[in-house]
Amino acid sequence: MGRYELEYPRDAVNLIKRHGERGIYALEKIHSLVNTSQILHVSFNPPGSPFPVILPMIGQMGSFDRPSASLGDPLDLYLHGYVSARIFNASRAAAATGEGDGMPVCVAASHVDGLVLALSPFNHSYNYRSAVLFGHAVLVESEEEKLYAMELVTDSVVPGRWRNSRQPPTGAEMQSTSILRVKIASGSAKFREGGVSDDKHDLESEDALNSIWTGVVPIYSTMGAPIPGPYNRVELPQYAQFFDDFGNVNKENSIAAAQK
Amino acid sequence: MGRYELEYPRDAVNLIKRHGERGIYALEKIHSLVNTSQILHVSFNPPGSPFPVILPMIGQMGSFDRPSASLGDPLDLYLHGYVSARIFNASRAAAATGEGDGMPVCVAASHVDGLVLALSPFNHSYNYRSAVLFGHAVLVESEEEKLYAMELVTDSVVPGRWRNSRQPPTGAEMQSTSILRVKIASGSAKFREGGVSDDKHDLESEDALNSIWTGVVPIYSTMGAPIPGPYNRVELPQYAQFFDDFGNVNKENSIAAAQK
């Protein structure tokens, strides 16, 4: 309602330099991109290794203190560590050494929306949306906050699934599940939308124009028909409509991006 | 033909600890995963920043010295930097400070193949294939090797597209394009395939079995109908068959993974 749109301040860490006109700093756009990514890539520096590490993880923006916060508000990122215990150990180590901020991480969310095929290979591109967040990760200790984050993350995979699966969690499940909370320091995003664009000298080449197909091929992620498991007894529930919606929305978005 | 399968040696950097039985070290499997990823996530530590950075990039495994090498051979990773100049500057800085190896990077390739929906939210999972490579990145200086890598990367996006687009590159195009070569130090991959699996106490719960849908929902990336650009004059070429094949192969793989 006419409120200004919050942005992450531009600094040396998050500034988009190349194609700066494609740079996006609005919290709402960046957080939306993160929340619609089925997989996030999380990078950190494990103690004693020369290499940063990337782990694919599932995550979601949220606010435990203000669960009704909107996507354009300052939010934390909750990460669920299916993949490896290293990031949790490194986070614990960072906390133990008195680096009260937590472990520095970078989190990336990327969608490829189309192939952009131009006359010159150098004007080929993807339509894409990508975001990065920088922040400090700590382990969530409170049981209440862990439950909040688990529901948030589960429902990001299939909306409504948490309350439609076996509840409540057992003590063993709560103990064996780790959640990281990332306090965001900065972030930015970059979008590429639209059709092909070639240089003048190629657009004047009859030879090139008469032989090379140019345009955009939309790309999107979709879901196939659900395959019931060996002990399933029930019909597909109403919230399974999401499986169809997922592909349809992605398809529409990829075509809309091509036509911008 | 009966030759042993090369593996990356297991060490502290690449060892898969959690679900170690899912760990994969074979070069062929890891390189295939990288080469079928439309987007790679590349992490490095820019000088002076507390945070590692992740950039989405396009890349491909190859060998300039032995172009006929197979996917199971030791290969380099060639990265094309559409996204930002920071990684190239950091690589230059690493070279300048006498760190002859180049800039330490981690590169991740990830595919989500399905939602695994179990009785307990804690047994929910993705079917997925993910790989990481660790290595040292340097800028490619030789024009011949740059051309080799550009063709390799372009044809990874659409097979055959390089020779079917405007050739040869102009001097300006060669100058403005940077290619990184990553010498691989180590790598590993992790796959999750198959159906749902729940704990005994849930499988004995009539209440859970009678109310919760369980099974796998395949997920795959596909391409929509090509949208010709405003100056396109030609019919879809024969190699455009790839656009259909891409989605069909991904769909089959995601269903096969669910049924394993």
Short mmCIF file of C-alpha atoms in Angstrom, two decimals:
data_model
loop_
_atom_site.label_atom_id
_atom_site.label_comp_id
_atom_site.label_asym_id
_atom_site.label_seq_id
_atom_site.Cartn_x
_atom_site.Cartn_y
_atom_site.Cartn_z
CA MET A 1 0.00 0.00 0.00
CA GLY A 2 2.44 2.63 -1.17
CA ARG A 3 5.10 1.62 1.36
CA TYR A 4 8.62 1.91 0.07
CA GLU A 5 10.32 -1.33 -0.94
CA LEU A 6 13.16 -2.34 1.39
CA GLU A 7 16.52 -3.01 -0.27
CA TYR A 8 19.76 -4.57 0.87
CA PRO A 9 22.37 -1.77 0.91
CA ARG A 10 24.89 -2.02 -1.91
CA ASP A 11 28.45 -2.65 -0.80
CA ALA A 12 31.59 -4.39 -2.01
CA VAL A 13 30.15 -7.81 -1.16
CA ASN A 14 26.80 -7.76 -2.94
CA LEU A 15 27.21 -5.20 -5.74
CA ILE A 16 26.36 -6.50 -9.24
CA LYS A 17 29.10 -5.05 -11.43
CA ARG A 18 28.73 -6.77 -14.80
CA HIS A 19 25.37 -5.92 -16.38
CA GLY A 20 24.69 -3.69 -13.36
CA GLU A 21 21.31 -2.80 -14.90
CA ARG A 22 20.22 -6.36 -14.15
CA GLY A 23 21.08 -6.00 -10.45
CA ILE A 24 18.22 -6.34 -7.95
CA TYR A 25 18.45 -5.46 -4.25
CA ALA A 26 14.80 -5.53 -3.16
CA LEU A 27 14.26 -7.90 -0.23
CA GLU A 28 10.90 -9.07 -1.59
CA LYS A 29 12.31 -10.23 -4.96
CA ILE A 30 15.38 -11.88 -3.43
CA HIS A 31 13.43 -13.66 -0.68
CA SER A 32 10.78 -14.88 -3.19
CA LEU A 33 13.48 -16.40 -5.35
CA VAL A 34 14.99 -18.22 -2.37
CA ASN A 35 11.59 -19.48 -1.22
CA THR A 36 10.69 -20.91 -4.64
CA SER A 37 14.00 -22.79 -5.00
CA GLN A 38 13.72 -26.50 -4.33
CA ILE A 39 17.41 -26.57 -3.65
CA LEU A 40 19.82 -23.95 -2.30
CA HIS A 41 23.59 -24.04 -2.61
CA VAL A 42 25.32 -23.14 0.64
CA SER A 43 29.02 -22.28 0.74
CA PHE A 44 31.27 -22.04 3.79
CA ASN A 45 34.92 -22.50 4.72
CA PRO A 46 35.52 -25.65 6.78
CA PRO A 47 38.36 -25.29 9.29
CA GLY A 48 41.69 -26.52 7.93
CA SER A 49 40.66 -26.88 4.29
CA PRO A 50 42.08 -24.78 1.45
CA PHE A 51 38.78 -25.02 -0.42
CA PRO A 52 35.39 -23.53 0.30
CA VAL A 53 32.68 -26.21 0.32
CA ILE A 54 29.27 -26.11 -1.36
CA LEU A 55 26.42 -28.20 0.02
CA PRO A 56 22.99 -28.48 -1.60
CA MET A 57 20.40 -27.87 1.11
CA ILE A 58 16.71 -27.08 1.56
CA GLY A 59 15.85 -23.73 3.09
CA GLN A 60 13.26 -21.06 3.56
CA MET A 61 13.11 -17.42 4.64
CA GLY A 62 11.10 -16.79 7.80
CA SER A 63 10.85 -14.98 11.11
CA PHE A 64 10.34 -16.96 14.30
CA ASP A 65 9.75 -13.79 16.30
CA ARG A 66 7.22 -12.44 13.81
CA PRO A 67 5.79 -15.38 11.84
CA SER A 68 3.37 -13.06 10.00
CA ALA A 69 6.25 -11.03 8.48
CA SER A 70 5.96 -10.57 4.72
CA LEU A 71 8.56 -11.48 2.09
CA GLY A 72 9.63 -7.84 1.82
CA ASP A 73 10.55 -7.66 5.51
CA PRO A 74 13.95 -8.45 7.01
CA LEU A 75 13.93 -12.22 7.50
CA ASP A 76 16.21 -15.04 8.58
CA LEU A 77 17.05 -18.01 6.42
CA TYR A 78 16.37 -21.43 7.93
CA LEU A 79 18.40 -24.32 6.49
CA HIS A 80 17.72 -27.98 6.91
CA GLY A 81 20.82 -30.15 6.75
CA TYR A 82 19.86 -33.32 4.96
CA VAL A 83 23.20 -33.45 3.28
CA SER A 84 26.14 -33.38 5.65
CA ALA A 85 27.10 -32.70 9.21
CA ARG A 86 30.18 -30.67 8.25
CA ILE A 87 28.38 -27.36 8.06
CA PHE A 88 26.85 -27.91 11.48
CA ASN A 89 30.20 -28.82 13.00
CA ALA A 90 31.84 -25.78 11.42
CA SER A 91 29.04 -23.62 12.76
CA ARG A 92 29.54 -25.04 16.24
CA ALA A 93 33.27 -24.40 15.94
CA ALA A 94 32.68 -20.77 14.92
CA ALA A 95 30.39 -20.29 17.93
CA ALA A 96 32.90 -21.95 20.28
CA THR A 97 35.79 -19.69 19.24
CA GLY A 98 33.81 -16.68 20.37
CA GLU A 99 32.92 -15.53 16.88
CA GLY A 100 29.53 -14.70 18.23
CA ASP A 101 28.16 -13.85 14.81
CA GLY A 102 28.28 -17.44 13.62
CA MET A 103 29.81 -19.01 10.56
CA PRO A 104 30.03 -16.85 7.40
CA VAL A 105 28.06 -18.42 4.57
CA CYS A 106 26.93 -17.58 1.06
CA VAL A 107 23.64 -19.04 -0.16
CA ALA A 108 22.68 -19.16 -3.83
CA ALA A 109 19.26 -19.72 -5.45
CA SER A 110 19.21 -20.08 -9.23
CA HIS A 111 16.54 -20.74 -11.86
CA VAL A 112 17.23 -21.23 -15.58
CA ASP A 113 14.20 -19.95 -17.57
CA GLY A 114 15.34 -20.33 -21.15
CA LEU A 115 18.02 -20.70 -23.80
CA VAL A 116 18.63 -17.47 -25.72
CA LEU A 117 20.03 -18.45 -29.13
CA ALA A 118 21.54 -15.56 -31.10
CA LEU A 119 23.41 -15.26 -34.40
CA SER A 120 26.80 -14.95 -32.72
CA PRO A 121 27.69 -17.55 -30.08
CA PHE A 122 28.91 -14.65 -27.98
CA ASN A 123 25.39 -13.21 -27.77
CA HIS A 124 23.97 -16.52 -26.61
CA SER A 125 22.62 -16.36 -23.09
CA TYR A 126 20.24 -17.91 -20.60
CA ASN A 127 17.13 -16.28 -19.31
CA TYR A 128 17.65 -16.80 -15.60
CA ARG A 129 16.92 -15.56 -12.11
CA SER A 130 19.63 -15.92 -9.51
CA ALA A 131 20.03 -14.61 -5.98
CA VAL A 132 22.76 -14.76 -3.37
CA LEU A 133 22.53 -14.04 0.33
CA PHE A 134 25.47 -13.51 2.66
CA GLY A 135 25.14 -14.07 6.36
CA HIS A 136 26.16 -15.78 9.57
CA ALA A 137 24.85 -19.22 10.41
CA VAL A 138 24.19 -20.57 13.89
CA LEU A 139 22.57 -23.79 15.09
CA VAL A 140 19.02 -23.37 16.35
CA GLU A 141 18.89 -24.65 19.93
CA SER A 142 15.32 -23.93 21.04
CA GLU A 143 12.88 -26.76 20.39
CA GLU A 144 10.08 -24.33 19.61
CA GLU A 145 12.10 -22.53 16.95
CA LYS A 146 13.24 -25.86 15.47
CA LEU A 147 9.60 -26.93 15.13
CA TYR A 148 8.74 -23.60 13.50
CA ALA A 149 11.56 -24.04 10.97
CA MET A 150 10.76 -27.71 10.24
CA GLU A 151 7.15 -26.88 9.41
CA LEU A 152 8.29 -23.91 7.29
CA VAL A 153 10.78 -26.02 5.32
CA THR A 154 8.47 -29.05 4.89
CA ASP A 155 5.61 -26.87 3.67
CA SER A 156 7.95 -25.17 1.19
CA VAL A 157 8.43 -28.54 -0.52
CA VAL A 158 4.69 -29.35 -0.60
CA PRO A 159 2.35 -26.70 0.86
CA GLY A 160 0.28 -28.20 3.68
CA ARG A 161 2.34 -31.39 3.93
CA TRP A 162 3.54 -30.86 7.52
CA ARG A 163 0.10 -31.07 9.15
CA ASN A 164 -0.84 -33.85 6.70
CA SER A 165 2.00 -36.12 7.74
CA ARG A 166 2.53 -38.00 11.00
CA GLN A 167 2.55 -35.61 13.96
CA PRO A 168 3.94 -34.80 16.47
CA PRO A 169 7.67 -35.50 15.97
CA THR A 170 9.21 -38.06 18.32
CA GLY A 171 11.95 -37.07 20.71
CA ALA A 172 14.49 -39.00 18.65
CA GLU A 173 13.44 -37.15 15.48
CA MET A 174 13.80 -33.76 17.16
CA GLN A 175 17.24 -34.72 18.48
CA SER A 176 18.56 -36.02 15.19
CA THR A 177 17.42 -33.03 13.15
CA SER A 178 19.56 -29.93 12.92
CA ILE A 179 18.43 -26.53 11.72
CA LEU A 180 20.69 -23.59 10.90
CA ARG A 181 19.49 -20.01 11.18
CA VAL A 182 21.32 -17.57 8.92
CA LYS A 183 21.23 -13.93 9.94
CA ILE A 184 21.39 -12.10 6.63
CA ALA A 185 24.12 -9.46 6.23
CA SER A 186 23.56 -8.66 2.58
CA GLY A 187 22.15 -9.95 -0.67
CA SER A 188 21.46 -9.28 -4.30
CA ALA A 189 19.89 -10.87 -7.34
CA LYS A 190 20.27 -10.78 -11.08
CA PHE A 191 17.61 -11.47 -13.69
CA ARG A 192 17.93 -11.87 -17.45
CA GLU A 193 14.66 -11.77 -19.34
CA GLY A 194 13.62 -11.12 -22.91
CA GLY A 195 14.52 -12.18 -26.41
CA VAL A 196 17.67 -12.33 -28.50
CA SER A 197 19.87 -9.36 -29.20
CA ASP A 198 22.69 -9.33 -31.74
CA ASP A 199 25.31 -6.85 -32.83
CA LYS A 200 24.74 -4.54 -35.81
CA HIS A 201 27.29 -6.25 -38.03
CA ASP A 202 25.54 -9.59 -37.60
CA LEU A 203 22.08 -8.14 -38.13
CA GLU A 204 23.35 -6.81 -41.49
CA SER A 205 24.69 -10.20 -42.58
CA GLU A 206 22.27 -11.83 -45.06
CA ASP A 207 24.33 -14.98 -44.78
CA ALA A 208 23.90 -15.19 -41.00
CA LEU A 209 20.21 -14.22 -41.08
CA ASN A 210 19.42 -16.80 -43.76
CA SER A 211 21.10 -19.72 -42.04
CA ILE A 212 20.92 -19.38 -38.24
CA TRP A 213 17.81 -19.99 -36.15
CA THR A 214 17.41 -17.31 -33.48
CA GLY A 215 14.98 -17.14 -30.61
CA VAL A 216 14.29 -18.37 -27.11
CA VAL A 217 13.62 -21.91 -25.90
CA PRO A 218 11.74 -21.81 -22.56
CA ILE A 219 13.04 -24.13 -19.83
CA TYR A 220 11.14 -25.05 -16.71
CA SER A 221 10.96 -27.62 -13.97
CA THR A 222 7.85 -29.76 -13.79
CA MET A 223 6.47 -32.77 -11.93
CA GLY A 224 5.37 -36.09 -13.40
CA ALA A 225 2.46 -38.28 -12.30
CA PRO A 226 2.81 -39.21 -8.61
CA ILE A 227 3.93 -42.83 -8.05
CA PRO A 228 2.25 -44.32 -4.95
CA GLY A 229 4.58 -46.24 -2.63
CA PRO A 230 4.20 -49.93 -1.69
CA TYR A 231 2.32 -49.21 1.56
CA ASN A 232 0.20 -46.31 0.35
CA ARG A 233 -3.53 -46.84 0.97
CA VAL A 234 -5.03 -43.43 0.26
CA GLU A 235 -6.15 -41.40 -2.74
CA LEU A 236 -4.14 -38.34 -3.74
CA PRO A 237 -5.11 -35.60 -1.30
CA GLN A 238 -6.46 -32.22 -2.32
CA TYR A 239 -3.15 -30.47 -1.68
CA ALA A 240 -1.64 -32.66 -4.44
CA GLN A 241 -3.03 -30.05 -6.83
CA PHE A 242 0.29 -28.37 -6.07
CA PHE A 243 2.13 -30.99 -8.17
CA ASP A 244 0.29 -29.80 -11.30
CA ASP A 245 0.39 -26.13 -10.35
CA PHE A 246 4.17 -26.29 -9.89
CA GLY A 247 4.87 -27.18 -13.53
CA ASN A 248 2.13 -24.95 -14.93
CA VAL A 249 3.34 -21.85 -13.08
CA ASN A 250 6.96 -22.54 -14.03
CA LYS A 251 6.00 -23.04 -17.68
CA GLU A 252 4.03 -19.79 -17.79
CA ASN A 253 6.89 -17.91 -16.14
CA SER A 254 9.47 -19.22 -18.59
CA ILE A 255 7.33 -18.21 -21.59
CA ALA A 256 6.54 -14.80 -20.07
CA ALA A 257 10.27 -14.23 -19.47
CA ALA A 258 11.01 -14.99 -23.14
CA GLN A 259 8.39 -12.52 -24.32
CA LYS A 260 9.42 -9.59 -22.12
CA MET B 1 36.20 -53.03 -21.92
CA GLY B 2 36.99 -54.38 -18.49
CA ARG B 3 39.26 -51.51 -17.57
CA TYR B 4 39.02 -50.50 -13.93
CA GLU B 5 36.99 -47.40 -13.17
CA LEU B 6 39.09 -44.44 -12.01
CA GLU B 7 38.08 -42.86 -8.71
CA TYR B 8 38.99 -39.67 -6.89
CA PRO B 9 40.89 -40.72 -3.76
CA ARG B 10 38.90 -40.25 -0.55
CA ASP B 11 40.31 -37.68 1.83
CA ALA B 12 39.11 -35.19 4.43
CA VAL B 13 37.91 -32.79 1.71
CA ASN B 14 35.69 -35.03 -0.43
CA LEU B 15 34.61 -37.85 1.88
CA ILE B 16 30.85 -38.37 2.12
CA LYS B 17 30.25 -38.98 5.82
CA ARG B 18 26.46 -38.88 6.28
CA HIS B 19 24.80 -41.69 4.32
CA GLY B 20 28.29 -42.82 3.28
CA GLU B 21 26.68 -45.67 1.32
CA ARG B 22 25.40 -43.04 -1.12
CA GLY B 23 28.91 -41.68 -1.75
CA ILE B 24 30.28 -41.91 -5.29
CA TYR B 25 33.89 -41.28 -6.28
CA ALA B 26 34.04 -42.58 -9.87
CA LEU B 27 35.29 -39.94 -12.29
CA GLU B 28 32.86 -41.02 -15.00
CA LYS B 29 29.75 -40.55 -12.84
CA ILE B 30 30.90 -37.24 -11.39
CA HIS B 31 31.99 -35.81 -14.74
CA SER B 32 28.72 -36.91 -16.41
CA LEU B 33 26.72 -35.11 -13.76
CA VAL B 34 28.73 -31.91 -14.26
CA ASN B 35 28.38 -32.12 -18.03
CA THR B 36 24.60 -32.52 -17.93
CA SER B 37 24.10 -29.54 -15.60
CA GLN B 38 22.85 -26.42 -17.33
CA ILE B 39 24.19 -24.39 -14.46
CA LEU B 40 27.08 -24.93 -12.07
CA HIS B 41 27.58 -23.17 -8.75
CA VAL B 42 31.15 -22.00 -8.27
CA SER B 43 32.42 -20.91 -4.86
CA PHE B 44 35.61 -19.01 -4.07
CA ASN B 45 36.97 -16.59 -1.46
CA PRO B 46 37.36 -13.08 -2.83
CA PRO B 47 40.27 -11.18 -1.28
CA GLY B 48 39.24 -9.03 1.69
CA SER B 49 35.74 -10.45 2.15
CA PRO B 50 34.61 -12.42 5.19
CA PHE B 51 32.20 -14.43 3.02
CA PRO B 52 32.79 -17.03 0.35
CA VAL B 53 30.98 -16.10 -2.87
CA ILE B 54 28.87 -18.36 -5.08
CA LEU B 55 28.45 -17.56 -8.77
CA PRO B 56 26.21 -19.49 -11.14
CA MET B 57 28.28 -20.32 -14.26
CA ILE B 58 28.25 -22.55 -17.31
CA GLY B 59 30.96 -25.17 -17.55
CA GLN B 60 32.08 -28.43 -19.04
CA MET B 61 34.70 -31.10 -18.39
CA GLY B 62 37.27 -31.50 -21.15
CA SER B 63 40.89 -32.00 -22.07
CA PHE B 64 42.57 -29.56 -24.44
CA ASP B 65 45.65 -31.73 -24.68
CA ARG B 66 43.63 -34.87 -25.39
CA PRO B 67 40.25 -33.84 -26.81
CA SER B 68 39.27 -37.47 -27.37
CA ALA B 69 39.54 -38.27 -23.65
CA SER B 70 36.50 -40.04 -22.24
CA LEU B 71 34.37 -38.95 -19.27
CA GLY B 72 36.09 -41.48 -17.03
CA ASP B 73 39.53 -39.97 -17.65
CA PRO B 74 41.16 -37.22 -15.61
CA LEU B 75 39.78 -33.99 -17.09
CA ASP B 76 39.86 -30.25 -16.51
CA LEU B 77 36.77 -28.16 -15.91
CA TYR B 78 36.30 -25.18 -18.23
CA LEU B 79 34.12 -22.36 -16.90
CA HIS B 80 32.60 -19.55 -18.87
CA GLY B 81 32.07 -16.39 -16.87
CA TYR B 82 28.84 -14.86 -18.06
CA VAL B 83 28.03 -13.72 -14.62
CA SER B 84 30.70 -11.62 -13.00
CA ALA B 85 34.29 -10.53 -13.35
CA ARG B 86 35.07 -11.04 -9.67
CA ILE B 87 36.11 -14.66 -10.02
CA PHE B 88 38.45 -13.77 -12.88
CA ASN B 89 40.02 -10.94 -10.90
CA ALA B 90 40.46 -13.16 -7.87
CA SER B 91 42.04 -15.82 -10.07
CA ARG B 92 44.44 -13.23 -11.49
CA ALA B 93 45.29 -12.08 -7.95
CA ALA B 94 46.00 -15.66 -6.85
CA ALA B 95 48.34 -16.11 -9.82
CA ALA B 96 50.07 -12.78 -9.13
CA THR B 97 50.84 -13.60 -5.51
CA GLY B 98 52.82 -16.59 -6.67
CA GLU B 99 50.22 -19.13 -5.65
CA GLY B 100 51.07 -20.96 -8.80
CA ASP B 101 48.26 -23.46 -8.37
CA GLY B 102 45.58 -20.86 -8.99
CA MET B 103 42.52 -19.91 -6.99
CA PRO B 104 40.92 -22.62 -4.81
CA VAL B 105 37.32 -23.22 -5.90
CA CYS B 106 34.49 -25.61 -5.20
CA VAL B 107 32.06 -26.39 -8.01
CA ALA B 108 28.65 -27.99 -7.42
CA ALA B 109 26.29 -29.69 -9.88
CA SER B 110 22.88 -30.70 -8.55
CA HIS B 111 19.75 -32.30 -10.00
CA VAL B 112 16.49 -32.80 -8.11
CA ASP B 113 14.76 -35.94 -9.47
CA GLY B 114 11.76 -36.29 -7.20
CA LEU B 115 9.89 -35.62 -3.97
CA VAL B 116 9.91 -38.59 -1.60
CA LEU B 117 6.83 -38.26 0.61
CA ALA B 118 6.83 -40.55 3.65
CA LEU B 119 4.55 -41.02 6.66
CA SER B 120 6.83 -39.11 9.00
CA PRO B 121 8.05 -35.69 7.85
CA PHE B 122 11.49 -36.76 9.03
CA ASN B 123 11.61 -39.53 6.42
CA HIS B 124 10.74 -37.12 3.64
CA SER B 125 13.53 -36.72 1.14
CA TYR B 126 14.42 -35.75 -2.40
CA ASN B 127 15.61 -38.12 -5.04
CA TYR B 128 18.67 -36.23 -6.25
CA ARG B 129 22.08 -36.42 -7.84
CA SER B 130 24.71 -33.97 -6.67
CA ALA B 131 28.43 -33.67 -7.29
CA VAL B 132 31.17 -31.38 -6.05
CA LEU B 133 34.61 -30.83 -7.47
CA PHE B 134 37.49 -29.09 -5.71
CA GLY B 135 40.30 -27.54 -7.67
CA HIS B 136 42.47 -24.60 -8.62
CA ALA B 137 41.26 -22.13 -11.23
CA VAL B 138 43.45 -20.18 -13.64
CA LEU B 139 42.60 -17.93 -16.56
CA VAL B 140 43.11 -19.53 -19.96
CA GLU B 141 45.53 -17.35 -21.92
CA SER B 142 46.07 -19.27 -25.18
CA GLU B 143 43.67 -18.33 -27.96
CA GLU B 144 43.55 -21.90 -29.24
CA GLU B 145 42.57 -23.31 -25.86
CA LYS B 146 39.97 -20.54 -25.40
CA LEU B 147 38.38 -21.51 -28.72
CA TYR B 148 38.39 -25.16 -27.71
CA ALA B 149 36.63 -24.33 -24.45
CA MET B 150 34.10 -21.98 -26.07
CA GLU B 151 33.01 -24.63 -28.53
CA LEU B 152 32.86 -27.21 -25.73
CA VAL B 153 30.69 -24.97 -23.53
CA THR B 154 28.40 -23.75 -26.35
CA ASP B 155 27.78 -27.29 -27.56
CA SER B 156 26.98 -28.38 -24.02
CA VAL B 157 24.02 -25.99 -24.06
CA VAL B 158 22.78 -27.13 -27.50
CA PRO B 159 24.78 -29.91 -29.19
CA GLY B 160 26.05 -28.71 -32.57
CA ARG B 161 25.17 -25.07 -31.99
CA TRP B 162 28.74 -23.73 -32.20
CA ARG B 163 29.31 -24.63 -35.86
CA ASN B 164 25.71 -23.65 -36.63
CA SER B 165 26.12 -20.10 -35.38
CA ARG B 166 28.12 -17.23 -36.84
CA GLN B 167 31.80 -18.16 -37.21
CA PRO B 168 34.62 -17.34 -36.74
CA PRO B 169 34.64 -15.17 -33.57
CA THR B 170 35.74 -11.56 -34.05
CA GLY B 171 38.86 -10.26 -32.32
CA ALA B 172 36.70 -8.18 -29.98
CA GLU B 173 34.65 -11.23 -29.01
CA MET B 174 37.77 -13.26 -28.23
CA GLN B 175 39.16 -10.42 -26.13
CA SER B 176 35.99 -9.84 -24.13
CA THR B 177 35.46 -13.50 -23.29
CA SER B 178 37.18 -15.09 -20.33
CA ILE B 179 37.54 -18.79 -19.69
CA LEU B 180 38.71 -20.38 -16.46
CA ARG B 181 40.38 -23.78 -16.39
CA VAL B 182 40.01 -25.66 -13.11
CA LYS B 183 42.60 -28.31 -12.39
CA ILE B 184 40.68 -30.85 -10.31
CA ALA B 185 42.16 -31.83 -6.95
CA SER B 186 39.31 -33.96 -5.70
CA GLY B 187 35.62 -34.67 -6.05
CA SER B 188 32.69 -36.76 -4.97
CA ALA B 189 29.01 -37.23 -5.62
CA LYS B 190 25.94 -38.37 -3.77
CA PHE B 191 22.80 -39.94 -5.25
CA ARG B 192 19.48 -40.72 -3.60
CA GLU B 193 17.21 -42.98 -5.62
CA GLY B 194 14.25 -45.19 -4.86
CA GLY B 195 10.95 -45.07 -3.06
CA VAL B 196 9.76 -44.16 0.41
CA SER B 197 11.03 -45.77 3.56
CA ASP B 198 9.48 -45.30 6.99
CA ASP B 199 10.26 -46.45 10.50
CA LYS B 200 8.68 -49.57 11.96
CA HIS B 201 6.52 -47.72 14.46
CA ASP B 202 4.94 -45.68 11.66
CA LEU B 203 4.43 -48.69 9.41
CA GLU B 204 2.46 -50.28 12.26
CA SER B 205 0.20 -47.28 12.71
CA GLU B 206 -3.19 -47.91 11.06
CA ASP B 207 -4.01 -44.29 11.65
CA ALA B 208 -0.98 -43.05 9.72
CA LEU B 209 -1.36 -45.62 6.93
CA ASN B 210 -5.03 -44.79 6.46
CA SER B 211 -4.60 -41.04 6.24
CA ILE B 212 -1.22 -40.12 4.71
CA TRP B 213 -0.38 -40.42 1.00
CA THR B 214 3.10 -41.88 0.50
CA GLY B 215 5.11 -42.24 -2.67
CA VAL B 216 7.39 -40.38 -5.06
CA VAL B 217 6.60 -37.41 -7.30
CA PRO B 218 9.10 -37.28 -10.19
CA ILE B 219 10.62 -33.86 -10.95
CA TYR B 220 12.42 -32.97 -14.12
CA SER B 221 13.52 -30.04 -16.23
CA THR B 222 11.97 -29.72 -19.68
CA MET B 223 11.84 -27.29 -22.61
CA GLY B 224 8.78 -25.60 -24.07
CA ALA B 225 8.05 -24.83 -27.73
CA PRO B 226 10.85 -22.68 -29.21
CA ILE B 227 9.84 -19.01 -29.67
CA PRO B 228 11.44 -17.55 -32.84
CA GLY B 229 13.01 -14.11 -32.41
CA PRO B 230 11.98 -10.98 -34.33
CA TYR B 231 14.68 -11.36 -37.00
CA ASN B 232 14.57 -15.12 -37.36
CA ARG B 233 14.08 -16.25 -40.98
CA VAL B 234 14.75 -19.97 -40.84
CA GLU B 235 12.92 -23.15 -39.91
CA LEU B 236 13.93 -25.04 -36.79
CA PRO B 237 17.13 -26.92 -37.69
CA GLN B 238 17.57 -30.65 -37.29
CA TYR B 239 19.67 -30.30 -34.14
CA ALA B 240 16.58 -28.72 -32.48
CA GLN B 241 15.48 -32.30 -31.85
CA PHE B 242 17.63 -31.85 -28.75
CA PHE B 243 14.99 -29.55 -27.22
CA ASP B 244 12.48 -32.43 -27.14
CA ASP B 245 15.06 -35.06 -26.20
CA PHE B 246 16.18 -32.99 -23.21
CA GLY B 247 12.80 -33.14 -21.47
CA ASN B 248 12.08 -36.73 -22.51
CA VAL B 249 15.38 -38.05 -21.17
CA ASN B 250 15.02 -36.10 -17.93
CA LYS B 251 11.46 -37.35 -17.46
CA GLU B 252 12.48 -40.99 -18.01
CA ASN B 253 15.41 -40.60 -15.59
CA SER B 254 13.23 -39.11 -12.86
CA ILE B 255 10.69 -41.97 -13.17
CA ALA B 256 13.42 -44.61 -13.30
CA ALA B 257 15.01 -43.12 -10.15
CA ALA B 258 11.67 -43.36 -8.31
CA GLN B 259 11.28 -47.02 -9.26
CA LYS B 260 14.76 -48.18 -8.27
#
